[in-house]
Coordinates of C-alpha atoms and ligand atoms in Angstrom, one line a residue:
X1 CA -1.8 87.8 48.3
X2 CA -2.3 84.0 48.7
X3 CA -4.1 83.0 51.4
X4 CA -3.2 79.6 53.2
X5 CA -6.1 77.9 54.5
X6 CA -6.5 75.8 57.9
X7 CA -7.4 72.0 58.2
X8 CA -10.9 73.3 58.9
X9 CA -11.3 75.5 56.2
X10 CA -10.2 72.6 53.5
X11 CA -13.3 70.8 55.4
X12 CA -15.7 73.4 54.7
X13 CA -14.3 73.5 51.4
X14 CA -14.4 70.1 50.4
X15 CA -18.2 70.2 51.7
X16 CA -18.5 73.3 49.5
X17 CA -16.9 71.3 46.5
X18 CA -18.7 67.9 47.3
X19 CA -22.2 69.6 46.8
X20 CA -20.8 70.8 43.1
X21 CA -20.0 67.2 42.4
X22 CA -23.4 66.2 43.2
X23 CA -25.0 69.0 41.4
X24 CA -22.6 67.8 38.3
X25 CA -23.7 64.0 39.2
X26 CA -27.4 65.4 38.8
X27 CA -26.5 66.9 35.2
X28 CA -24.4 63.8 34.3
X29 CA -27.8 61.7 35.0
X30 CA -30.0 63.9 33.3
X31 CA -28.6 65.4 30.3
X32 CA -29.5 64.7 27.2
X33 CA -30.1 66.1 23.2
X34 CA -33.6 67.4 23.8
X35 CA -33.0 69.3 27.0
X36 CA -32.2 72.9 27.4
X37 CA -29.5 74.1 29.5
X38 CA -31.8 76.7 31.2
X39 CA -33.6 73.3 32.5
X40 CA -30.4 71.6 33.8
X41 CA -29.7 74.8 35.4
X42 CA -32.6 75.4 37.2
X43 CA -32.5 71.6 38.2
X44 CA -29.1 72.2 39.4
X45 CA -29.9 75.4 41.8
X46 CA -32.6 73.3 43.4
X47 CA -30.2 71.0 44.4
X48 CA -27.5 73.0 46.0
X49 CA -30.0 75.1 47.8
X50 CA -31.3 72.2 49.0
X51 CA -28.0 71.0 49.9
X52 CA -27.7 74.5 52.3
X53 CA -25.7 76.2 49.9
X54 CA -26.0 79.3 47.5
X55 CA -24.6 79.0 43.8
X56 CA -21.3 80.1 43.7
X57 CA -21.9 81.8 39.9
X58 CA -25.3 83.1 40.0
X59 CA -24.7 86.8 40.0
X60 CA -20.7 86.5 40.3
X61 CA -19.9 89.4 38.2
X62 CA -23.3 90.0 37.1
X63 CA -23.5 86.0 35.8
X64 CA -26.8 85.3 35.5
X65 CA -26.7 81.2 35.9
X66 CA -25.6 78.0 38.4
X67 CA -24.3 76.8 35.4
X68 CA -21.8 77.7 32.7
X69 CA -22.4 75.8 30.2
X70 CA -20.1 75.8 27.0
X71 CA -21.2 73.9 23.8
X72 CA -19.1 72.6 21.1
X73 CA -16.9 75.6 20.4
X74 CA -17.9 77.2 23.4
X75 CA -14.3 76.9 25.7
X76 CA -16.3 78.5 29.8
X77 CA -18.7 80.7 30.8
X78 CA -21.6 80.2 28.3
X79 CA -25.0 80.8 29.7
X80 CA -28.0 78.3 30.2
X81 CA -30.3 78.9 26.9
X82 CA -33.3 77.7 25.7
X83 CA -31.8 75.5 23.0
X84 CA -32.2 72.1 23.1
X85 CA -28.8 70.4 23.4
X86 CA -28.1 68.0 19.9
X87 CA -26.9 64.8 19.1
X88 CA -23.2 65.6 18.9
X89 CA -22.9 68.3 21.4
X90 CA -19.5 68.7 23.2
X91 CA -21.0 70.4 26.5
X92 CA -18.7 71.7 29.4
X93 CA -20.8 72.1 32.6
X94 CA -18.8 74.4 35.6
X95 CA -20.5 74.9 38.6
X96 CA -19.6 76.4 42.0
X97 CA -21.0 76.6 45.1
X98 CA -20.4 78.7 48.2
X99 CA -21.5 77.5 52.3
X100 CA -20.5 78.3 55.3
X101 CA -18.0 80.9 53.6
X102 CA -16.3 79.2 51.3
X103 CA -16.8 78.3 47.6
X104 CA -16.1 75.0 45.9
X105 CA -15.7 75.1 42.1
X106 CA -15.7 72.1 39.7
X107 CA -16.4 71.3 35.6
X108 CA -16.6 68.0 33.3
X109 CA -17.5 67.7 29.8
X110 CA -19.9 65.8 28.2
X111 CA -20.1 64.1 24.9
X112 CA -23.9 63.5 23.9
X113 CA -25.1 60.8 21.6
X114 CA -22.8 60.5 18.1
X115 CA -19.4 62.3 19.2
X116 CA -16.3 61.5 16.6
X117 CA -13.7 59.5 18.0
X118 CA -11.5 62.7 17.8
X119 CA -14.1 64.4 19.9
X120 CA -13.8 62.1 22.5
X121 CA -10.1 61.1 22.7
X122 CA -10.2 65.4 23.1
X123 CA -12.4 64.9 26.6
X124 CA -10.1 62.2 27.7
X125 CA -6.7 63.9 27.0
X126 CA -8.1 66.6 28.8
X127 CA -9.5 64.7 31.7
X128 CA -5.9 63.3 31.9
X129 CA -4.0 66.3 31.7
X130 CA -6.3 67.4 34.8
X131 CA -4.9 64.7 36.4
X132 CA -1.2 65.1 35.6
X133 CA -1.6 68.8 36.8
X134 CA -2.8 67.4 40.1
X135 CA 0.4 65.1 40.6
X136 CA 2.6 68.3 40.5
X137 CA 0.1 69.9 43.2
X138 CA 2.5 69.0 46.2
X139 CA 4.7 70.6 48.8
X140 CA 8.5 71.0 47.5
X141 CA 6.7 71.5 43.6
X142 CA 6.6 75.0 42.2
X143 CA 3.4 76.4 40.4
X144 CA 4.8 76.2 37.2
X145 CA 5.2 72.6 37.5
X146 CA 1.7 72.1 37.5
X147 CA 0.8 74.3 34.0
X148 CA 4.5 72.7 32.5
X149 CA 2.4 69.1 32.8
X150 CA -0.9 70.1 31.7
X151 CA 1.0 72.0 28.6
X152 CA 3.3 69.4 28.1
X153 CA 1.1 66.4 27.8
X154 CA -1.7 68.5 25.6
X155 CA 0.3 70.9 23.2
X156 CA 3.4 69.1 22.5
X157 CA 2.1 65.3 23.0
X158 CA -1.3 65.5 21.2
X159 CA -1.2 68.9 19.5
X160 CA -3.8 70.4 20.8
X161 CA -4.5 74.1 21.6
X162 CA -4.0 74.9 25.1
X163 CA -6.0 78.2 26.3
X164 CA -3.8 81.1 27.4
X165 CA -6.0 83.8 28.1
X166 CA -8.5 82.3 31.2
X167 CA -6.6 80.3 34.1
X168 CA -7.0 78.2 37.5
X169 CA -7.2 79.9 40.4
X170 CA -7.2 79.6 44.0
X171 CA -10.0 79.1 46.0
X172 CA -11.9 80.0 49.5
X173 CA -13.5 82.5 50.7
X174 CA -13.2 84.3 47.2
X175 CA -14.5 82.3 44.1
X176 CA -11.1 83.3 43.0
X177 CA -8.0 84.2 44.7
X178 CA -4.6 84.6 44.0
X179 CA -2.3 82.5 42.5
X180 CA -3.0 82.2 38.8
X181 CA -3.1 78.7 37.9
X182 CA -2.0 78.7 34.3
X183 CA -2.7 75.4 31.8
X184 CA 0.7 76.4 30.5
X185 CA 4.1 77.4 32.2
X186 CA 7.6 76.1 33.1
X187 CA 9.2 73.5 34.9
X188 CA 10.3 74.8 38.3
X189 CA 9.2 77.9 37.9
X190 CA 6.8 80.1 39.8
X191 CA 5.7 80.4 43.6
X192 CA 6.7 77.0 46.0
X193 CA 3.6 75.3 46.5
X194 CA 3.4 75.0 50.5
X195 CA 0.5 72.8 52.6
X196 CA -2.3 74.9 52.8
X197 CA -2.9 76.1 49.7
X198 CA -5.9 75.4 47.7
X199 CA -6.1 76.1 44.0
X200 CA -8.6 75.1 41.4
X201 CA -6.8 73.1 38.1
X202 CA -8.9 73.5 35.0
X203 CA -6.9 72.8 31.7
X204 CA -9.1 74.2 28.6
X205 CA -8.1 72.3 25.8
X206 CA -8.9 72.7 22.0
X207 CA -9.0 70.3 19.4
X208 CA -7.8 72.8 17.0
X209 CA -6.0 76.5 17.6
X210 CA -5.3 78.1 21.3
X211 CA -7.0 81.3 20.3
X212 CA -10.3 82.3 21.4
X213 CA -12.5 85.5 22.0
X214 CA -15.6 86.5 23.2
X215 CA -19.1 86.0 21.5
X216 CA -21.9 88.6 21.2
X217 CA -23.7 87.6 24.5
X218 CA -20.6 88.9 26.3
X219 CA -19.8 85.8 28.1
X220 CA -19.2 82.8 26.5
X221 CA -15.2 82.3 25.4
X222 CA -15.5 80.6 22.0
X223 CA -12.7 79.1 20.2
X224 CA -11.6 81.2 17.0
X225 CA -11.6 78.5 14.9
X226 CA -15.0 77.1 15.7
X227 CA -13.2 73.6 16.7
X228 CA -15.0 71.7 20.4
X229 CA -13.1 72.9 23.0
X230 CA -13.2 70.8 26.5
X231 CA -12.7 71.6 30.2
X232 CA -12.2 69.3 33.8
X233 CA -11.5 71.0 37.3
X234 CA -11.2 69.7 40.0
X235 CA -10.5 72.1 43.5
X236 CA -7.7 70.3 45.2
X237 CA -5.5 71.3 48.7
X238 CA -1.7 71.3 48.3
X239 CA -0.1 68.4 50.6
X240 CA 3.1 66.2 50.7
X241 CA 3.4 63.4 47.9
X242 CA -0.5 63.6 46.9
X243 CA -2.5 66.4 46.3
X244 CA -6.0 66.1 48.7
X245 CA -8.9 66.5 45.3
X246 CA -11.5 68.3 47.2
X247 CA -14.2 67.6 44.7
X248 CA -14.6 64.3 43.4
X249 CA -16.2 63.2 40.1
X250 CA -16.4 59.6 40.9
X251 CA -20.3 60.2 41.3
X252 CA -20.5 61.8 38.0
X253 CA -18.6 58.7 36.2
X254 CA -21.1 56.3 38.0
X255 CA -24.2 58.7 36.6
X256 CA -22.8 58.5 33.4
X257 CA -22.7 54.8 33.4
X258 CA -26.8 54.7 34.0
X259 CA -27.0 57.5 31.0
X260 CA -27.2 56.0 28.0
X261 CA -27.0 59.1 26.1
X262 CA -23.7 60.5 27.2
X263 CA -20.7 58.9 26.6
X264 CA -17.9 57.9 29.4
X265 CA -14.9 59.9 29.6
X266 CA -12.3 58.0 32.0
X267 CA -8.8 59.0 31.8
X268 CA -6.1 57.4 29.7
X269 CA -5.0 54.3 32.2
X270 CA -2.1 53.6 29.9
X271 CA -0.1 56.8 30.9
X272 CA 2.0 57.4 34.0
X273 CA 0.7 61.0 35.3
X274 CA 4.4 62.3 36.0
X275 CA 5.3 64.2 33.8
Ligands
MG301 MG1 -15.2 76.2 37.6
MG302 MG1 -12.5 77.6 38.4

């Protein structure tokens, strides 16, 4: 059952999703080859709680982390180690948050120090494709216009592999609620997206194959071929002709521009976003 949420509840959120983006902003500033992720993630729990929130993760399913945080082949939902992040690391950081009853729930990826070209033009296709799922997230679109874009632009435009087997969702009072937000789908298919409805968008994208699998820690969703994988999201209410973005990563782009150690990501300013 979908729930459709009020004005006021897309306020608290947004406030929900806001406090994310600053926890991201935080990781964006700090990050670095050297530091572990168990540090970021502690660093990033301080902050929300200071903020008045709880994680939205930490013990979601037994998840034992603020943080999930995927490196290089790592697609979601890896844990915070004690491994010092490398030069070269692809790392995907999700975080969620939960106040005042609802969660908020938003990722980026980060490219530290020497990243291949191919690497990076993975982050910003990705980052883009985020963005061309968002422009289908209005009234009088169907869901499937929203996975047909994100599929469209990634697989058959820049063959990448796009992840089949973990979705977007919606969000609220539940981390995740009904509907299914595929990266993949097609053209005006799928439930009528009507005002009220909040979903997160979260294309995982792979630089090589779609498939992936579990590793041995029981979390982490690697990619079967070993290839980086990357992941965006932003939590973003349904609305007529543009889609409200709940969470915002324009603090994380201007961290990234005082961190010399991670690369930019930007989206691809050349490419009109309907699709
Ligand atoms: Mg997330
Ligand atoms: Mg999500």
């Amino acid at each position: 059952m979908i729930f459709y949420k009020t004005a006021d509840e897309i306020e608290q959120i947004r406030e929900s999703c806001l406090i994310v983006c600053k926890a991201l902003a935080h990781v964006a500033s700090r990050i670095r080859p050297g530091m572990t992720g168990e540090q970021i993630d502690r660093e990033a729990e301080a902050l929300i709680r200071d903020h008045g929130a709880d994680p939205g993760f930490k013990g979601y399913r037994g998840f034992p982390a603020t943080l999930c945080i995927s490196v290089n082949e790592g697609v979601v939902h890896g844990i915070p180690s004690k491994t010092e992040f490398r030069d070269g690391d692809v790392v995907s950081v999700d975080c969620g948050s939960f106040k005042n009853g609802f969660y908020g729930d938003s990722a980026f990826t980060f490219a530290l120090g020497e990243v291949s070209d191919e690497v990076m033009q993975l982050l910003r296709v990705t980052n883009t494709a985020l963005y061309k799922g968002i422009a289908n997230a209005i009234v009088g679109k169907r869901l499937g216009d929203i996975g047909f874009a994100v599929q469209e632009y990634c697989e058959r435009q820049h063959k990448y592999g796009v992840v089949r087997e973990l979705v977007g969702h919606g969000i609220g009072r539940n981390l995740h609620e009904a509907p299914e937000v595929p990266n993949y789908g097609k053209r005006g298919r799928g439930p009528m997206l009507k005002e009220g409805l909040v979903i997160a968008i979260e294309p995982m994208i792979n630089l090589g194959r779609k498939e992936v699998r579990q590793a041995s820690d029981g979390w982490t969703i690697i990619t079967k071929d070993k290839q980086p994988s990357a992941h965006f999201e932003h939590s973003v209410a349904v609305k007529k002709g543009n889609a409200d973005i709940l969470s915002n990563h324009e603090p994380i782009e201007a961290a990234l521009q005082s961190n010399p150690e991670v690369h930019e990501v930007g989206v691809i300013a050349t490419e009109s976003l309907e699709i």
